[in-house]
Amino acid sequence: MKIVNGKDGLAKEAANYIVEHLKKRDASVLGLATGSTPVGTYKELIAMHKEGKVSFANVHTFNLDEYVGLKNTDTNSYHYYMKELFFSHIDVPEDQFHLPKGTAEDIEAECHTYEKLIRQTGGIDLQLLGIGTNGHIGFNEPGTSFQSRTHVVTLDESTREANARFFDAIEDVPTHAITMGIESILEAKDILLLVAGKEKGEALSELLYGDVREDIPATALRKHPSVTVIVDTEAYQAAKIPGEENLYGG
Ligand code: F6R
């Protein structure tokens, strides 16, 4: 676990980690996340790309999730977020980035298609993750089976409330989303989890010290052999149990 100072520290550490990962291989499949936490990381990666330090020409990407029912052009869709905040500023070819299609006519079939595409592309090498205040990863809400694959979910009220800040009103926040499942996430070869802000303290504490259980989806990460956690001091202090070593060596 790496503890960093503030949003800038987190963004730099995470971007450097991703660039180092890419440097070690000719091609890579990245799993990507949205939300507020990785925004700075994408900014930093764009800056590094513009300075010639990294190319995404041989990178394929798969996002964790997308709302059901929002068009790609909707400013609250994750398609829009990824294009605006990352893809349109880097050299990743259009046919190499993927998000679940939340407007697909057959949403269940879309979940299978998405899983298949990930497999056909060789599986995810590095999965970037954020964490919800309730411990969700992707849109896998508390209680989601650790055996879950890409599926449709009904969003928790707490998640809709947390995400309402991006919409005009809470009623506009979609009630459903497509998300990669816990098992799909755990298949990534490496996982990079970013945790920022004191409101994430409790979820971080569960991840570090709590029992592994489906009530707190992020605890599934403890079953994975290669997870790197980058935490800002606010989240770390809010989570810290004095005198206790945690599992990630912080
Ligand atoms: C987004 C995602 C979510 C977020 C989580 C934290 O693709 O998968 O699990 O990572 O809701 O969101 P922020 O970063 O906005 O606190």
Short mmCIF file of C-alpha atoms and ligand atoms in Angstrom, two decimals:
data_model
loop_
_atom_site.label_atom_id
_atom_site.label_comp_id
_atom_site.label_asym_id
_atom_site.label_seq_id
_atom_site.Cartn_x
_atom_site.Cartn_y
_atom_site.Cartn_z
CA MET A 1 0.00 0.00 0.00
CA LYS A 2 1.22 3.49 -0.83
CA ILE A 3 0.07 6.49 1.17
CA VAL A 4 0.22 9.78 -0.69
CA ASN A 5 -0.57 13.41 -0.06
CA GLY A 6 -3.74 14.79 -1.56
CA LYS A 7 -5.35 14.44 -4.96
CA ASP A 8 -2.21 15.44 -6.88
CA GLY A 9 -0.08 12.91 -5.06
CA LEU A 10 -2.61 10.19 -5.80
CA ALA A 11 -2.87 11.12 -9.48
CA LYS A 12 0.91 11.16 -9.98
CA GLU A 13 1.50 7.89 -8.14
CA ALA A 14 -1.29 6.11 -10.03
CA ALA A 15 -0.28 7.48 -13.45
CA ASN A 16 3.35 6.50 -12.86
CA TYR A 17 2.26 3.01 -11.85
CA ILE A 18 0.23 2.62 -15.06
CA VAL A 19 3.04 3.99 -17.25
CA GLU A 20 5.55 1.62 -15.63
CA HIS A 21 3.12 -1.25 -16.27
CA LEU A 22 2.85 -0.28 -19.95
CA LYS A 23 6.62 0.13 -20.35
CA LYS A 24 7.14 -3.50 -19.41
CA ARG A 25 5.03 -4.85 -22.28
CA ASP A 26 4.43 -4.30 -26.00
CA ALA A 27 0.66 -4.35 -25.54
CA SER A 28 -1.72 -4.34 -22.61
CA VAL A 29 -5.38 -4.67 -21.75
CA LEU A 30 -6.40 -2.12 -19.13
CA GLY A 31 -9.57 -2.25 -17.08
CA LEU A 32 -10.71 1.30 -16.34
CA ALA A 33 -12.97 3.03 -13.85
CA THR A 34 -14.93 6.29 -13.80
CA GLY A 35 -16.07 8.37 -10.81
CA SER A 36 -14.23 11.31 -9.30
CA THR A 37 -11.22 9.42 -7.93
CA PRO A 38 -9.41 8.59 -11.22
CA VAL A 39 -10.03 11.98 -12.91
CA GLY A 40 -6.61 13.32 -11.85
CA THR A 41 -4.93 10.09 -12.91
CA TYR A 42 -6.38 10.41 -16.43
CA LYS A 43 -5.23 14.07 -16.53
CA GLU A 44 -1.74 13.03 -15.50
CA LEU A 45 -1.65 10.23 -18.08
CA ILE A 46 -2.72 12.70 -20.78
CA ALA A 47 0.09 15.05 -19.73
CA MET A 48 2.61 12.20 -19.82
CA HIS A 49 1.33 11.18 -23.24
CA LYS A 50 1.73 14.74 -24.54
CA GLU A 51 5.30 14.78 -23.21
CA GLY A 52 5.98 11.60 -25.22
CA LYS A 53 6.39 9.42 -22.15
CA VAL A 54 3.61 6.97 -22.97
CA SER A 55 1.64 5.70 -25.94
CA PHE A 56 -1.69 3.90 -25.83
CA ALA A 57 -1.56 2.75 -29.46
CA ASN A 58 -1.23 -0.90 -28.40
CA VAL A 59 -3.56 -0.69 -25.44
CA HIS A 60 -7.08 -2.12 -25.31
CA THR A 61 -9.35 -0.86 -22.55
CA PHE A 62 -12.49 -2.20 -20.90
CA ASN A 63 -14.46 -0.05 -18.50
CA LEU A 64 -16.00 -1.58 -15.43
CA ASP A 65 -19.48 -0.27 -15.86
CA GLU A 66 -22.08 1.90 -17.55
CA TYR A 67 -25.55 3.14 -16.61
CA VAL A 68 -28.49 1.45 -18.28
CA GLY A 69 -30.51 3.75 -20.51
CA LEU A 70 -28.13 6.68 -21.03
CA LYS A 71 -27.01 7.39 -24.59
CA ASN A 72 -23.25 7.63 -25.26
CA THR A 73 -23.75 11.34 -25.89
CA ASP A 74 -25.45 11.90 -22.52
CA THR A 75 -23.02 13.93 -20.42
CA ASN A 76 -23.62 11.62 -17.46
CA SER A 77 -22.87 8.42 -19.37
CA TYR A 78 -19.55 6.77 -18.71
CA HIS A 79 -18.98 6.65 -22.49
CA TYR A 80 -19.06 10.45 -22.46
CA TYR A 81 -16.89 10.70 -19.34
CA MET A 82 -14.19 8.45 -20.80
CA LYS A 83 -14.13 10.23 -24.17
CA GLU A 84 -14.05 13.71 -22.66
CA LEU A 85 -11.61 13.03 -19.85
CA PHE A 86 -9.29 10.50 -21.45
CA PHE A 87 -9.74 8.82 -24.81
CA SER A 88 -10.03 11.91 -27.01
CA HIS A 89 -6.70 13.21 -25.64
CA ILE A 90 -4.59 10.08 -26.18
CA ASP A 91 -3.65 7.84 -29.10
CA VAL A 92 -5.81 4.82 -28.29
CA PRO A 93 -7.57 3.75 -31.52
CA GLU A 94 -11.37 4.03 -31.43
CA ASP A 95 -11.90 0.29 -31.92
CA GLN A 96 -9.66 -0.55 -28.95
CA PHE A 97 -11.66 0.99 -26.13
CA HIS A 98 -14.80 -0.63 -24.80
CA LEU A 99 -17.56 0.08 -22.32
CA PRO A 100 -20.69 -1.97 -21.73
CA LYS A 101 -23.54 -0.70 -23.95
CA GLY A 102 -26.16 0.58 -21.54
CA THR A 103 -28.57 1.23 -24.41
CA ALA A 104 -28.39 -2.29 -25.85
CA GLU A 105 -31.82 -3.69 -26.68
CA ASP A 106 -30.99 -6.94 -24.95
CA ILE A 107 -29.07 -5.96 -21.82
CA GLU A 108 -28.52 -9.56 -20.68
CA ALA A 109 -27.02 -10.47 -24.05
CA GLU A 110 -24.80 -7.39 -23.85
CA CYS A 111 -23.36 -8.67 -20.55
CA HIS A 112 -22.36 -11.96 -22.23
CA THR A 113 -20.96 -10.17 -25.28
CA TYR A 114 -18.84 -7.93 -23.05
CA GLU A 115 -17.40 -10.87 -21.12
CA LYS A 116 -16.64 -12.66 -24.39
CA LEU A 117 -14.87 -9.64 -25.81
CA ILE A 118 -12.68 -9.33 -22.71
CA ARG A 119 -11.75 -13.00 -23.04
CA GLN A 120 -11.08 -12.73 -26.78
CA THR A 121 -8.79 -9.77 -26.16
CA GLY A 122 -6.73 -11.91 -23.78
CA GLY A 123 -8.14 -10.86 -20.40
CA ILE A 124 -7.36 -7.78 -18.34
CA ASP A 125 -3.72 -7.18 -17.45
CA LEU A 126 -4.23 -4.25 -15.08
CA GLN A 127 -7.55 -3.26 -13.55
CA LEU A 128 -7.94 0.24 -12.15
CA LEU A 129 -10.54 0.47 -9.38
CA GLY A 130 -12.16 3.00 -7.09
CA ILE A 131 -14.23 2.09 -4.05
CA GLY A 132 -17.71 3.20 -2.97
CA THR A 133 -18.42 4.47 0.54
CA ASN A 134 -20.39 1.23 1.05
CA GLY A 135 -17.45 -0.84 -0.17
CA HIS A 136 -18.74 -1.42 -3.69
CA ILE A 137 -16.34 -2.04 -6.56
CA GLY A 138 -17.59 -1.44 -10.07
CA PHE A 139 -21.31 -1.26 -9.42
CA ASN A 140 -21.23 -4.46 -7.39
CA GLU A 141 -23.28 -3.43 -4.40
CA PRO A 142 -23.15 -5.07 -0.95
CA GLY A 143 -24.45 -8.62 -1.15
CA THR A 144 -23.24 -9.26 -4.71
CA SER A 145 -21.96 -12.81 -5.13
CA PHE A 146 -18.19 -13.15 -5.32
CA GLN A 147 -18.91 -15.53 -8.23
CA SER A 148 -20.65 -12.81 -10.26
CA ARG A 149 -19.72 -12.10 -13.87
CA THR A 150 -20.75 -9.05 -15.93
CA HIS A 151 -24.38 -8.43 -14.98
CA VAL A 152 -27.20 -5.92 -14.63
CA VAL A 153 -27.62 -4.37 -11.19
CA THR A 154 -30.17 -2.29 -9.37
CA LEU A 155 -28.21 0.58 -7.84
CA ASP A 156 -28.26 1.08 -4.08
CA GLU A 157 -30.02 4.23 -2.90
CA SER A 158 -26.72 5.30 -1.25
CA THR A 159 -24.90 4.95 -4.57
CA ARG A 160 -27.60 6.91 -6.43
CA GLU A 161 -27.40 9.61 -3.75
CA ALA A 162 -23.59 9.71 -3.97
CA ASN A 163 -23.75 10.02 -7.76
CA ALA A 164 -26.61 12.53 -7.76
CA ARG A 165 -24.02 15.32 -7.58
CA PHE A 166 -23.36 14.80 -11.29
CA PHE A 167 -27.06 14.99 -12.28
CA ASP A 168 -29.65 17.79 -12.09
CA ALA A 169 -31.78 15.81 -9.66
CA ILE A 170 -31.65 12.44 -7.92
CA GLU A 171 -34.64 11.29 -10.00
CA ASP A 172 -32.41 11.59 -13.07
CA VAL A 173 -29.87 9.09 -11.73
CA PRO A 174 -30.51 5.80 -13.51
CA THR A 175 -31.78 2.95 -11.36
CA HIS A 176 -29.80 0.24 -13.18
CA ALA A 177 -26.32 -0.30 -14.51
CA ILE A 178 -24.22 -2.96 -16.21
CA THR A 179 -21.10 -3.88 -14.28
CA MET A 180 -18.30 -6.36 -14.53
CA GLY A 181 -18.83 -8.88 -11.74
CA ILE A 182 -16.57 -9.57 -8.78
CA GLU A 183 -15.24 -12.75 -10.36
CA SER A 184 -14.59 -10.91 -13.64
CA ILE A 185 -12.67 -8.21 -11.73
CA LEU A 186 -10.63 -10.76 -9.80
CA GLU A 187 -9.49 -12.33 -13.09
CA ALA A 188 -7.35 -9.29 -13.85
CA LYS A 189 -3.67 -10.14 -13.51
CA ASP A 190 -2.94 -7.00 -11.46
CA ILE A 191 -5.28 -4.63 -9.66
CA LEU A 192 -4.67 -0.98 -8.78
CA LEU A 193 -7.14 0.41 -6.26
CA LEU A 194 -7.33 4.16 -5.61
CA VAL A 195 -8.86 5.42 -2.37
CA ALA A 196 -9.28 9.13 -1.64
CA GLY A 197 -11.07 11.19 0.98
CA LYS A 198 -12.13 10.63 4.56
CA GLU A 199 -15.58 9.45 3.50
CA LYS A 200 -13.85 6.31 2.18
CA GLY A 201 -12.21 5.61 5.57
CA GLU A 202 -14.76 3.04 6.69
CA ALA A 203 -14.68 1.13 3.40
CA LEU A 204 -10.87 1.17 3.47
CA SER A 205 -10.88 -0.07 7.04
CA GLU A 206 -13.12 -2.99 6.02
CA LEU A 207 -10.83 -3.75 3.10
CA LEU A 208 -7.75 -3.76 5.30
CA TYR A 209 -9.03 -5.30 8.52
CA GLY A 210 -12.58 -6.60 8.02
CA ASP A 211 -13.69 -10.16 7.34
CA VAL A 212 -13.84 -11.17 3.69
CA ARG A 213 -17.56 -11.16 3.00
CA GLU A 214 -20.08 -10.37 0.27
CA ASP A 215 -21.60 -7.57 2.39
CA ILE A 216 -18.48 -5.54 1.63
CA PRO A 217 -17.64 -6.29 -2.03
CA ALA A 218 -14.15 -4.75 -1.84
CA THR A 219 -13.07 -7.40 0.69
CA ALA A 220 -13.03 -9.84 -2.27
CA LEU A 221 -9.79 -8.13 -3.30
CA ARG A 222 -8.07 -9.85 -0.39
CA LYS A 223 -8.41 -13.09 -2.39
CA HIS A 224 -6.34 -11.61 -5.23
CA PRO A 225 -2.57 -12.16 -5.27
CA SER A 226 -1.57 -8.83 -6.80
CA VAL A 227 -3.39 -5.76 -5.51
CA THR A 228 -1.71 -2.38 -5.11
CA VAL A 229 -3.62 0.19 -3.07
CA ILE A 230 -2.85 3.90 -3.34
CA VAL A 231 -4.47 5.85 -0.55
CA ASP A 232 -4.45 9.52 0.31
CA THR A 233 -3.68 10.53 3.88
CA GLU A 234 -7.28 11.59 4.55
CA ALA A 235 -8.68 8.16 3.76
CA TYR A 236 -5.81 6.44 5.53
CA GLN A 237 -6.20 8.42 8.73
CA ALA A 238 -9.94 7.85 8.72
CA ALA A 239 -9.35 4.10 8.41
CA LYS A 240 -6.31 3.54 10.54
CA ILE A 241 -6.54 1.28 13.54
CA PRO A 242 -3.67 2.52 15.74
CA GLY A 243 -0.93 0.03 16.44
CA GLU A 244 -2.17 -2.53 13.96
CA GLU A 245 -0.28 -3.55 10.86
CA ASN A 246 -2.58 -4.00 7.92
CA LEU A 247 -2.47 -6.60 5.19
CA TYR A 248 -0.97 -4.30 2.61
CA GLY A 249 1.96 -3.28 4.79
CA GLY A 250 0.99 0.37 5.44
C1 F6R B 1 -16.84 3.64 -11.42
C2 F6R B 1 -16.93 2.59 -10.43
C3 F6R B 1 -17.29 2.88 -9.01
C4 F6R B 1 -16.45 4.00 -8.39
C5 F6R B 1 -16.88 4.26 -6.95
C6 F6R B 1 -16.14 5.42 -6.34
O1 F6R B 1 -16.50 3.08 -12.68
O2 F6R B 1 -16.73 1.48 -10.77
O3 F6R B 1 -17.14 1.71 -8.25
O4 F6R B 1 -15.11 3.65 -8.44
O5 F6R B 1 -18.25 4.53 -6.91
O6 F6R B 1 -16.52 6.59 -6.97
P1 F6R B 1 -15.80 7.99 -6.71
O7 F6R B 1 -14.43 7.85 -7.29
O8 F6R B 1 -16.63 9.00 -7.46
O9 F6R B 1 -15.79 8.19 -5.25
#
